Amino acid sequence: MESRRDSLIEAAARLLDAGGPAAVTLRDVGRAAGVSHNAPYRHFADKDALLAAVASRELAGNTPPEGAQPQAKAMIKAYVAWALRRPERFRLVFGRWNHADDTLGDAADDARSALIEAVKRAQTAGDLPAAEPERLTALLLALAHGAADLALSGHLAADGKGQASPQDLVEDLFAYLKTSAGPPRASGSG
Amino acid sequence: MESRRDSLIEAAARLLDAGGPAAVTLRDVGRAAGVSHNAPYRHFADKDALLAAVASRELAGNTPPEGAQPQAKAMIKAYVAWALRRPERFRLVFGRWNHADDTLGDAADDARSALIEAVKRAQTAGDLPAAEPERLTALLLALAHGAADLALSGHLAADGKGQASPQDLVEDLFAYLKTSAGPPRASGSG
DNA sequence: ACCTGAACACCGTTCAAGT
DNA sequence: ACCTGAACACCGTTCAAGT
């Protein structure tokens, strides 16, 4: 059963997808949910808290179910596919957050933990080098995030022939890593 | 000599740095430049055009001078350092742009071209694998961009010990690439 | 406990008018 | 050619009041 709170979140997400953050006004959110423009204040402290709830729901929806053991590469590619498919939600999740919303932080931690476990399995299988799992995960995530974000803003490559897609770059990185001798011990960690 | 147009751009950049995009109001821009709140309309079509001018100036300021031959790794690290030092300008440059401003696109092309040339030199020197330069450049840029953006939003790694900095990840990638046998020919390009 | 309508301060933009 | 002050529509937020 969908609570009023849920329907407000859903209305905000739809408006976000359709017209970007500028289109998410409390007046339109209220209208879409069949309430007045300030009814949302009974469920969220302010507009930012409503958007944080949209972001949390999105992150949680993308975290694999407990017990699942997806491949690291498949997870990274799913991350990129999500960013390209839902650009406004992707940008919202990684946007500016004043109230450090715990729900959002926890959802992000869960997603990252699942990815780290998948990276460890890939290392055991010999598909990824035997580096620190957290740090190698950060490398993979950074490439996927950057490729997706640059593609969305049109800055990944010049217009024209033979552009590499974000998914191509993910493939490239995994290929490079598989045949690499690994990072030097000398590099710092802070 | 600073034109009024320049002083409006400068005022907008300062307000952006100090308080994020929400702090860049035409009223405050005008006040900082000593004019009324709608004087900017004599120099820019609208607020978006003013912000585009701020972004263009920022991109142009980061492009190495004609004839310089900086190292690819140094350019990538400078890119990351810029993002961490001027987060609001970094986010502005890669944000949403409705009017496809030609000035902005051209500045971005110049910056990318300089990086591609540096990547070619590194390939010749044997520091980077002999892949397609444009595609390898996209890989490096995507990692740098993603590492910086995730660090800024606090999503690069969980809080706690031994976090890798964005600069560490750049070092890691260059190290992996140097010892790699290169990407397989089989991977697609679109 | 949840909702509404009026009101407030603020913002981007337009416009008539000035030099 | 450039600037100003008033005005308009819009938005987030608050508040008194209702059930």
Tab-separated table of C-alpha atoms (C1' of nucleotides) in Angstrom:
chain	number	residue	atom	x	y	z
A	1	MET	CA	0.000	0.000	0.000
A	2	GLU	CA	1.339	3.386	-0.933
A	3	SER	CA	1.454	5.887	1.870
A	4	ARG	CA	1.011	9.581	1.215
A	5	ARG	CA	4.693	9.973	1.955
A	6	ASP	CA	5.474	7.451	-0.786
A	7	SER	CA	3.230	9.168	-3.283
A	8	LEU	CA	4.963	12.489	-2.611
A	9	ILE	CA	8.345	10.848	-3.251
A	10	GLU	CA	7.019	9.241	-6.412
A	11	ALA	CA	5.568	12.527	-7.673
A	12	ALA	CA	8.870	14.297	-7.030
A	13	ALA	CA	10.818	11.587	-8.871
A	14	ARG	CA	8.513	11.820	-11.881
A	15	LEU	CA	8.791	15.592	-12.058
A	16	LEU	CA	12.562	15.288	-11.739
A	17	ASP	CA	12.786	12.820	-14.626
A	18	ALA	CA	10.520	14.902	-16.811
A	19	GLY	CA	11.982	18.344	-16.313
A	20	GLY	CA	15.091	18.272	-14.152
A	21	PRO	CA	15.423	19.717	-10.656
A	22	ALA	CA	13.916	23.075	-11.672
A	23	ALA	CA	10.636	21.285	-12.389
A	24	VAL	CA	10.394	19.844	-8.895
A	25	THR	CA	8.353	22.531	-7.166
A	26	LEU	CA	6.403	21.803	-4.026
A	27	ARG	CA	3.341	23.202	-5.735
A	28	ASP	CA	3.581	20.662	-8.573
A	29	VAL	CA	4.518	17.840	-6.213
A	30	GLY	CA	1.428	18.615	-4.159
A	31	ARG	CA	-0.768	18.870	-7.239
A	32	ALA	CA	0.478	15.507	-8.570
A	33	ALA	CA	-0.212	13.889	-5.208
A	34	GLY	CA	-3.609	15.533	-4.848
A	35	VAL	CA	-2.786	17.722	-1.861
A	36	SER	CA	-1.998	21.382	-1.293
A	37	HIS	CA	1.406	22.871	-1.945
A	38	ASN	CA	2.438	22.824	1.674
A	39	ALA	CA	1.122	19.432	2.689
A	40	PRO	CA	4.624	17.990	2.026
A	41	TYR	CA	5.802	19.861	5.138
A	42	ARG	CA	3.832	17.385	7.269
A	43	HIS	CA	6.037	14.571	5.914
A	44	PHE	CA	9.386	16.237	5.195
A	45	ALA	CA	11.246	19.002	6.961
A	46	ASP	CA	11.710	20.905	3.716
A	47	LYS	CA	12.199	20.475	-0.013
A	48	ASP	CA	15.749	19.196	0.461
A	49	ALA	CA	14.505	16.415	2.730
A	50	LEU	CA	11.991	15.338	0.089
A	51	LEU	CA	14.743	15.208	-2.542
A	52	ALA	CA	16.954	13.269	-0.127
A	53	ALA	CA	14.169	10.702	0.168
A	54	VAL	CA	14.008	10.428	-3.634
A	55	ALA	CA	17.771	9.891	-3.729
A	56	SER	CA	17.699	7.295	-0.943
A	57	ARG	CA	14.947	5.317	-2.639
A	58	GLU	CA	16.921	5.369	-5.868
A	59	LEU	CA	20.130	4.141	-4.228
A	60	ALA	CA	18.344	1.425	-2.308
A	61	GLY	CA	16.560	0.267	-5.459
A	62	ASN	CA	19.904	-0.231	-7.166
A	63	THR	CA	21.546	-2.223	-4.384
A	64	PRO	CA	21.544	-5.967	-5.137
A	65	PRO	CA	19.423	-8.103	-2.777
A	66	GLU	CA	21.087	-9.676	0.252
A	67	GLY	CA	22.794	-12.952	-0.664
A	68	ALA	CA	23.101	-12.200	-4.373
A	69	GLN	CA	26.619	-12.536	-5.765
A	70	PRO	CA	26.678	-10.515	-8.984
A	71	GLN	CA	29.898	-10.095	-10.958
A	72	ALA	CA	31.898	-6.928	-10.372
A	73	LYS	CA	31.917	-6.042	-14.056
A	74	ALA	CA	28.174	-6.580	-14.335
A	75	MET	CA	27.600	-4.316	-11.322
A	76	ILE	CA	29.768	-1.565	-12.765
A	77	LYS	CA	28.016	-1.797	-16.112
A	78	ALA	CA	24.639	-1.722	-14.399
A	79	TYR	CA	25.749	1.415	-12.571
A	80	VAL	CA	26.633	3.097	-15.867
A	81	ALA	CA	23.414	1.923	-17.498
A	82	TRP	CA	21.433	3.382	-14.606
A	83	ALA	CA	23.210	6.729	-14.903
A	84	LEU	CA	22.500	6.945	-18.632
A	85	ARG	CA	18.917	5.798	-18.234
A	86	ARG	CA	18.024	8.042	-15.297
A	87	PRO	CA	20.376	11.000	-15.622
A	88	GLU	CA	18.391	13.299	-13.334
A	89	ARG	CA	18.259	10.768	-10.507
A	90	PHE	CA	21.946	9.962	-10.979
A	91	ARG	CA	22.842	13.650	-10.684
A	92	LEU	CA	20.531	14.101	-7.738
A	93	VAL	CA	22.139	11.245	-5.810
A	94	PHE	CA	25.622	12.685	-6.282
A	95	GLY	CA	24.637	16.305	-5.976
A	96	ARG	CA	24.986	18.778	-3.149
A	97	TRP	CA	23.667	17.624	0.221
A	98	ASN	CA	23.515	20.077	3.078
A	99	HIS	CA	21.700	18.008	5.632
A	100	ALA	CA	23.925	14.958	5.742
A	101	ASP	CA	20.937	12.629	5.563
A	102	ASP	CA	21.787	9.368	7.313
A	103	THR	CA	19.370	7.363	5.186
A	104	LEU	CA	21.243	8.500	2.088
A	105	GLY	CA	24.669	7.781	3.590
A	106	ASP	CA	23.603	4.323	4.747
A	107	ALA	CA	22.172	3.414	1.354
A	108	ALA	CA	25.426	4.506	-0.277
A	109	ASP	CA	27.454	2.411	2.166
A	110	ASP	CA	25.350	-0.663	1.413
A	111	ALA	CA	25.836	-0.237	-2.320
A	112	ARG	CA	29.572	0.225	-1.921
A	113	SER	CA	29.904	-2.799	0.372
A	114	ALA	CA	28.200	-5.044	-2.162
A	115	LEU	CA	30.596	-3.816	-4.837
A	116	ILE	CA	33.656	-4.415	-2.652
A	117	GLU	CA	32.564	-8.013	-2.081
A	118	ALA	CA	32.155	-8.535	-5.814
A	119	VAL	CA	35.626	-7.087	-6.413
A	120	LYS	CA	37.092	-9.545	-3.881
A	121	ARG	CA	35.479	-12.448	-5.710
A	122	ALA	CA	36.870	-11.194	-9.028
A	123	GLN	CA	40.326	-10.956	-7.460
A	124	THR	CA	40.076	-14.550	-6.246
A	125	ALA	CA	39.027	-15.620	-9.747
A	126	GLY	CA	42.068	-13.853	-11.206
A	127	ASP	CA	40.027	-11.308	-13.168
A	128	LEU	CA	41.302	-8.346	-11.165
A	129	PRO	CA	44.754	-7.649	-9.676
A	130	ALA	CA	45.434	-8.423	-6.012
A	131	ALA	CA	45.396	-4.801	-4.803
A	132	GLU	CA	43.589	-3.446	-1.755
A	133	PRO	CA	39.915	-4.236	-2.478
A	134	GLU	CA	38.593	-0.905	-1.189
A	135	ARG	CA	41.041	1.049	-3.269
A	136	LEU	CA	40.524	-1.030	-6.400
A	137	THR	CA	36.767	-0.634	-5.945
A	138	ALA	CA	37.221	3.123	-5.734
A	139	LEU	CA	39.148	3.009	-9.013
A	140	LEU	CA	36.402	1.087	-10.800
A	141	LEU	CA	33.654	3.250	-9.374
A	142	ALA	CA	35.492	6.456	-10.234
A	143	LEU	CA	35.926	5.410	-13.845
A	144	ALA	CA	32.288	4.364	-14.192
A	145	HIS	CA	31.051	7.521	-12.511
A	146	GLY	CA	33.276	9.812	-14.515
A	147	ALA	CA	32.511	8.143	-17.831
A	148	ALA	CA	28.779	8.396	-17.178
A	149	ASP	CA	28.895	11.981	-15.922
A	150	LEU	CA	31.077	13.184	-18.783
A	151	ALA	CA	28.872	11.432	-21.318
A	152	LEU	CA	25.795	13.106	-19.827
A	153	SER	CA	27.377	16.540	-20.036
A	154	GLY	CA	28.728	15.914	-23.545
A	155	HIS	CA	32.349	16.207	-22.445
A	156	LEU	CA	33.473	12.595	-22.852
A	157	ALA	CA	34.840	13.126	-26.349
A	158	ALA	CA	34.578	15.496	-29.268
A	159	ASP	CA	31.602	14.968	-31.535
A	160	GLY	CA	32.394	12.828	-34.522
A	161	LYS	CA	33.520	9.374	-35.442
A	162	GLY	CA	34.493	6.490	-33.259
A	163	GLN	CA	33.521	7.844	-29.871
A	164	ALA	CA	33.953	5.365	-27.052
A	165	SER	CA	30.809	4.895	-24.989
A	166	PRO	CA	31.002	4.825	-21.186
A	167	GLN	CA	30.418	1.069	-21.361
A	168	ASP	CA	33.375	0.729	-23.757
A	169	LEU	CA	35.603	2.482	-21.250
A	170	VAL	CA	34.497	0.089	-18.527
A	171	GLU	CA	35.426	-2.825	-20.786
A	172	ASP	CA	38.782	-1.203	-21.537
A	173	LEU	CA	39.609	-0.723	-17.876
A	174	PHE	CA	38.788	-4.333	-16.980
A	175	ALA	CA	40.915	-5.488	-19.921
A	176	TYR	CA	43.868	-3.342	-18.860
A	177	LEU	CA	43.574	-4.494	-15.265
A	178	LYS	CA	43.426	-8.186	-16.165
A	179	THR	CA	46.805	-8.066	-17.934
A	180	SER	CA	48.478	-5.642	-15.555
A	181	ALA	CA	51.285	-6.432	-13.132
A	182	GLY	CA	49.509	-4.360	-10.513
A	183	PRO	CA	50.108	-0.936	-8.948
A	184	PRO	CA	53.483	-0.208	-7.337
A	185	ARG	CA	53.736	-0.488	-3.573
A	186	ALA	CA	55.382	2.923	-3.482
A	187	SER	CA	52.223	4.985	-4.121
A	188	GLY	CA	50.681	6.725	-1.123
A	189	SER	CA	47.288	6.095	0.416
A	190	GLY	CA	46.224	9.453	1.817
B	1	MET	CA	41.417	47.065	-18.298
B	2	GLU	CA	38.393	45.313	-16.854
B	3	SER	CA	35.185	45.856	-18.770
B	4	ARG	CA	31.847	45.915	-17.007
B	5	ARG	CA	31.136	42.575	-18.616
B	6	ASP	CA	34.295	41.169	-17.039
B	7	SER	CA	33.428	42.548	-13.627
B	8	LEU	CA	30.000	40.910	-13.803
B	9	ILE	CA	31.636	37.568	-14.629
B	10	GLU	CA	34.108	38.043	-11.803
B	11	ALA	CA	31.358	38.913	-9.328
B	12	ALA	CA	29.363	35.841	-10.352
B	13	ALA	CA	32.419	33.583	-9.963
B	14	ARG	CA	33.109	34.950	-6.484
B	15	LEU	CA	29.522	34.462	-5.353
B	16	LEU	CA	29.590	30.937	-6.779
B	17	ASP	CA	32.757	30.026	-4.885
B	18	ALA	CA	31.455	31.483	-1.665
B	19	GLY	CA	27.958	30.085	-1.576
B	20	GLY	CA	27.305	27.712	-4.436
B	21	PRO	CA	24.926	28.297	-7.340
B	22	ALA	CA	22.052	29.315	-5.073
B	23	ALA	CA	24.096	32.333	-3.970
B	24	VAL	CA	24.515	33.600	-7.521
B	25	THR	CA	21.523	35.923	-7.782
B	26	LEU	CA	21.418	38.706	-10.323
B	27	ARG	CA	20.659	41.101	-7.492
B	28	ASP	CA	23.876	40.203	-5.665
B	29	VAL	CA	25.890	40.110	-8.882
B	30	GLY	CA	24.686	43.596	-9.687
B	31	ARG	CA	25.372	44.826	-6.169
B	32	ALA	CA	28.933	43.422	-6.240
B	33	ALA	CA	29.563	45.096	-9.592
B	34	GLY	CA	28.000	48.381	-8.474
B	35	VAL	CA	25.025	48.303	-10.839
B	36	SER	CA	21.330	47.548	-10.572
B	37	HIS	CA	19.948	44.030	-10.496
B	38	ASN	CA	18.950	44.050	-14.139
B	39	ALA	CA	21.970	45.758	-15.639
B	40	PRO	CA	23.424	42.288	-16.438
B	41	TYR	CA	20.714	41.937	-19.093
B	42	ARG	CA	22.554	44.533	-21.198
B	43	HIS	CA	25.575	42.182	-21.346
B	44	PHE	CA	24.061	38.694	-21.171
B	45	ALA	CA	20.860	37.269	-22.559
B	46	ASP	CA	19.907	35.837	-19.187
B	47	LYS	CA	21.348	34.344	-16.014
B	48	ASP	CA	22.317	31.128	-17.804
B	49	ALA	CA	24.412	33.080	-20.314
B	50	LEU	CA	26.260	34.800	-17.477
B	51	LEU	CA	27.019	31.435	-15.873
B	52	ALA	CA	28.139	30.068	-19.238
B	53	ALA	CA	30.609	32.948	-19.454
B	54	VAL	CA	31.929	32.042	-15.996
B	55	ALA	CA	32.337	28.419	-17.103
B	56	SER	CA	34.068	29.373	-20.371
B	57	ARG	CA	36.525	31.629	-18.599
B	58	GLU	CA	37.308	28.829	-16.155
B	59	LEU	CA	37.903	26.260	-18.910
B	60	ALA	CA	40.068	28.628	-20.934
B	61	GLY	CA	42.100	29.501	-17.846
B	62	ASN	CA	42.938	25.832	-17.335
B	63	THR	CA	44.036	25.109	-20.893
B	64	PRO	CA	47.845	25.045	-21.230
B	65	PRO	CA	49.331	27.826	-23.408
B	66	GLU	CA	49.937	27.150	-27.098
B	67	GLY	CA	53.252	25.375	-27.641
B	68	ALA	CA	53.562	24.011	-24.103
B	69	GLN	CA	54.130	20.257	-23.889
B	70	PRO	CA	53.079	19.212	-20.395
B	71	GLN	CA	53.104	15.557	-19.369
B	72	ALA	CA	49.809	13.669	-19.568
B	73	LYS	CA	49.984	12.585	-15.941
B	74	ALA	CA	50.721	16.128	-14.809
B	75	MET	CA	47.735	17.430	-16.791
B	76	ILE	CA	45.423	14.839	-15.295
B	77	LYS	CA	46.644	15.600	-11.793
B	78	ALA	CA	46.217	19.320	-12.417
B	79	TYR	CA	42.644	18.617	-13.534
B	80	VAL	CA	41.916	16.795	-10.286
B	81	ALA	CA	43.614	19.488	-8.218
B	82	TRP	CA	41.491	22.131	-9.927
B	83	ALA	CA	38.284	20.204	-9.217
B	84	LEU	CA	39.149	19.837	-5.530
B	85	ARG	CA	40.266	23.451	-5.203
B	86	ARG	CA	37.335	25.033	-7.042
B	87	PRO	CA	34.500	22.551	-6.596
B	88	GLU	CA	31.733	24.976	-7.511
B	89	ARG	CA	33.370	26.013	-10.767
B	90	PHE	CA	34.126	22.384	-11.583
B	91	ARG	CA	30.485	21.446	-11.086
B	92	LEU	CA	29.316	24.461	-13.036
B	93	VAL	CA	31.466	23.575	-16.041
B	94	PHE	CA	30.090	20.041	-16.181
B	95	GLY	CA	26.563	20.907	-15.204
B	96	ARG	CA	23.384	21.262	-17.218
B	97	TRP	CA	23.597	23.534	-20.240
B	98	ASN	CA	20.452	24.372	-22.154
B	99	HIS	CA	21.797	26.939	-24.552
B	100	ALA	CA	24.599	24.946	-26.143
B	101	ASP	CA	27.014	27.855	-25.780
B	102	ASP	CA	29.625	27.661	-28.533
B	103	THR	CA	32.246	29.448	-26.460
B	104	LEU	CA	31.949	26.755	-23.843
B	105	GLY	CA	32.100	23.900	-26.358
B	106	ASP	CA	35.118	25.378	-28.075
B	107	ALA	CA	36.992	25.860	-24.810
B	108	ALA	CA	36.281	22.240	-23.905
B	109	ASP	CA	37.540	21.041	-27.293
B	110	ASP	CA	40.779	22.980	-26.879
B	111	ALA	CA	41.391	21.455	-23.445
B	112	ARG	CA	40.682	17.956	-24.732
B	113	SER	CA	42.942	18.396	-27.770
B	114	ALA	CA	45.868	19.428	-25.567
B	115	LEU	CA	45.346	16.322	-23.447
B	116	ILE	CA	45.200	14.024	-26.467
B	117	GLU	CA	48.537	15.382	-27.680
B	118	ALA	CA	50.086	14.753	-24.279
B	119	VAL	CA	48.725	11.194	-24.293
B	120	LYS	CA	50.321	10.587	-27.700
B	121	ARG	CA	53.683	11.754	-26.373
B	122	ALA	CA	53.352	9.438	-23.365
B	123	GLN	CA	52.551	6.557	-25.699
B	124	THR	CA	55.672	7.278	-27.735
B	125	ALA	CA	57.710	7.358	-24.533
B	126	GLY	CA	56.315	3.969	-23.556
B	127	ASP	CA	54.498	5.273	-20.476
B	128	LEU	CA	51.039	4.481	-21.851
B	129	PRO	CA	49.824	1.553	-23.976
B	130	ALA	CA	49.517	1.948	-27.740
B	131	ALA	CA	45.716	2.153	-27.853
B	132	GLU	CA	43.643	4.688	-29.782
B	133	PRO	CA	44.741	8.057	-28.313
B	134	GLU	CA	41.228	9.535	-28.206
B	135	ARG	CA	39.844	6.520	-26.433
B	136	LEU	CA	42.723	6.252	-23.989
B	137	THR	CA	42.360	9.965	-23.254
B	138	ALA	CA	38.674	9.435	-22.528
B	139	LEU	CA	39.625	6.673	-20.089
B	140	LEU	CA	42.069	8.901	-18.210
B	141	LEU	CA	39.700	11.848	-18.166
B	142	ALA	CA	36.788	9.699	-16.990
B	143	LEU	CA	38.790	8.338	-14.080
B	144	ALA	CA	40.012	11.775	-13.042
B	145	HIS	CA	36.567	13.297	-13.376
B	146	GLY	CA	34.837	10.506	-11.503
B	147	ALA	CA	37.392	10.402	-8.708
B	148	ALA	CA	37.103	14.149	-8.200
B	149	ASP	CA	33.317	14.227	-8.402
B	150	LEU	CA	32.871	11.286	-6.042
B	151	ALA	CA	35.340	12.788	-3.584
B	152	LEU	CA	33.442	16.081	-3.640
B	153	SER	CA	30.140	14.362	-2.940
B	154	GLY	CA	31.668	12.123	-0.261
B	155	HIS	CA	30.936	8.939	-2.187
B	156	LEU	CA	34.483	7.902	-3.120
B	157	ALA	CA	34.882	5.598	-0.143
B	158	ALA	CA	33.426	4.936	3.274
B	159	ASP	CA	34.674	7.200	6.047
B	160	GLY	CA	37.516	5.728	8.000
B	161	LYS	CA	41.059	4.547	7.593
B	162	GLY	CA	43.164	4.306	4.487
B	163	GLN	CA	40.979	6.111	1.997
B	164	ALA	CA	42.560	6.566	-1.384
B	165	SER	CA	42.553	10.178	-2.544
B	166	PRO	CA	41.567	11.059	-6.123
B	167	GLN	CA	45.244	11.713	-6.843
B	168	ASP	CA	46.131	8.238	-5.542
B	169	LEU	CA	43.653	6.712	-7.980
B	170	VAL	CA	45.243	8.621	-10.856
B	171	GLU	CA	48.628	7.225	-9.843
B	172	ASP	CA	47.155	3.736	-9.621
B	173	LEU	CA	45.638	3.926	-13.088
B	174	PHE	CA	48.890	5.111	-14.684
B	175	ALA	CA	50.730	2.301	-12.898
B	176	TYR	CA	48.252	-0.327	-14.087
B	177	LEU	CA	48.385	0.998	-17.645
B	178	LYS	CA	52.175	1.025	-17.764
B	179	THR	CA	52.412	-2.696	-17.039
B	180	SER	CA	49.355	-3.751	-19.021
B	181	ALA	CA	49.352	-5.734	-22.249
B	182	GLY	CA	46.674	-3.375	-23.560
B	183	PRO	CA	42.947	-3.687	-24.229
B	184	PRO	CA	41.706	-6.523	-26.442
B	185	ARG	CA	40.916	-5.693	-30.049
B	186	ALA	CA	37.577	-7.423	-29.661
B	187	SER	CA	35.866	-4.666	-27.633
B	188	GLY	CA	33.417	-2.437	-29.519
B	189	SER	CA	33.656	1.268	-30.106
B	190	GLY	CA	30.036	2.422	-30.089
C	1	DA	C1'	-1.992	13.832	13.273
C	2	DC	C1'	-2.708	15.858	8.996
C	3	DC	C1'	-4.330	19.373	5.920
C	4	DT	C1'	-5.636	24.143	3.883
C	5	DG	C1'	-5.500	29.133	2.242
C	6	DA	C1'	-3.380	33.391	2.953
C	7	DA	C1'	0.696	35.708	3.469
C	8	DC	C1'	5.918	36.867	3.310
C	9	DA	C1'	10.395	37.322	1.439
C	10	DC	C1'	12.945	36.246	-2.509
C	11	DC	C1'	14.128	35.532	-7.351
C	12	DG	C1'	14.376	35.870	-12.775
C	13	DT	C1'	12.618	38.592	-16.163
C	14	DT	C1'	10.185	42.441	-18.590
C	15	DC	C1'	9.172	47.127	-19.513
C	16	DA	C1'	8.684	52.074	-19.660
C	17	DA	C1'	11.600	55.632	-18.969
C	18	DG	C1'	15.850	58.033	-18.502
C	19	DT	C1'	21.181	59.643	-20.129
D	1	DA	C1'	24.445	52.053	-26.096
D	2	DC	C1'	23.746	51.395	-21.367
D	3	DC	C1'	21.290	51.907	-17.084
D	4	DT	C1'	17.323	52.344	-13.521
D	5	DG	C1'	12.991	51.523	-10.675
D	6	DA	C1'	8.636	49.508	-10.743
D	7	DA	C1'	6.141	45.630	-11.732
D	8	DC	C1'	4.875	40.527	-12.716
D	9	DA	C1'	4.817	35.685	-12.110
D	10	DC	C1'	6.868	32.191	-9.508
D	11	DC	C1'	8.874	29.723	-5.596
D	12	DG	C1'	10.075	27.977	-0.620
D	13	DT	C1'	8.484	28.598	3.756
D	14	DT	C1'	5.570	30.073	7.745
D	15	DC	C1'	1.360	30.551	10.191
D	16	DA	C1'	-3.320	30.725	11.873
D	17	DA	C1'	-6.993	27.944	11.401
D	18	DG	C1'	-9.594	23.893	10.489
D	19	DT	C1'	-10.850	18.209	10.920
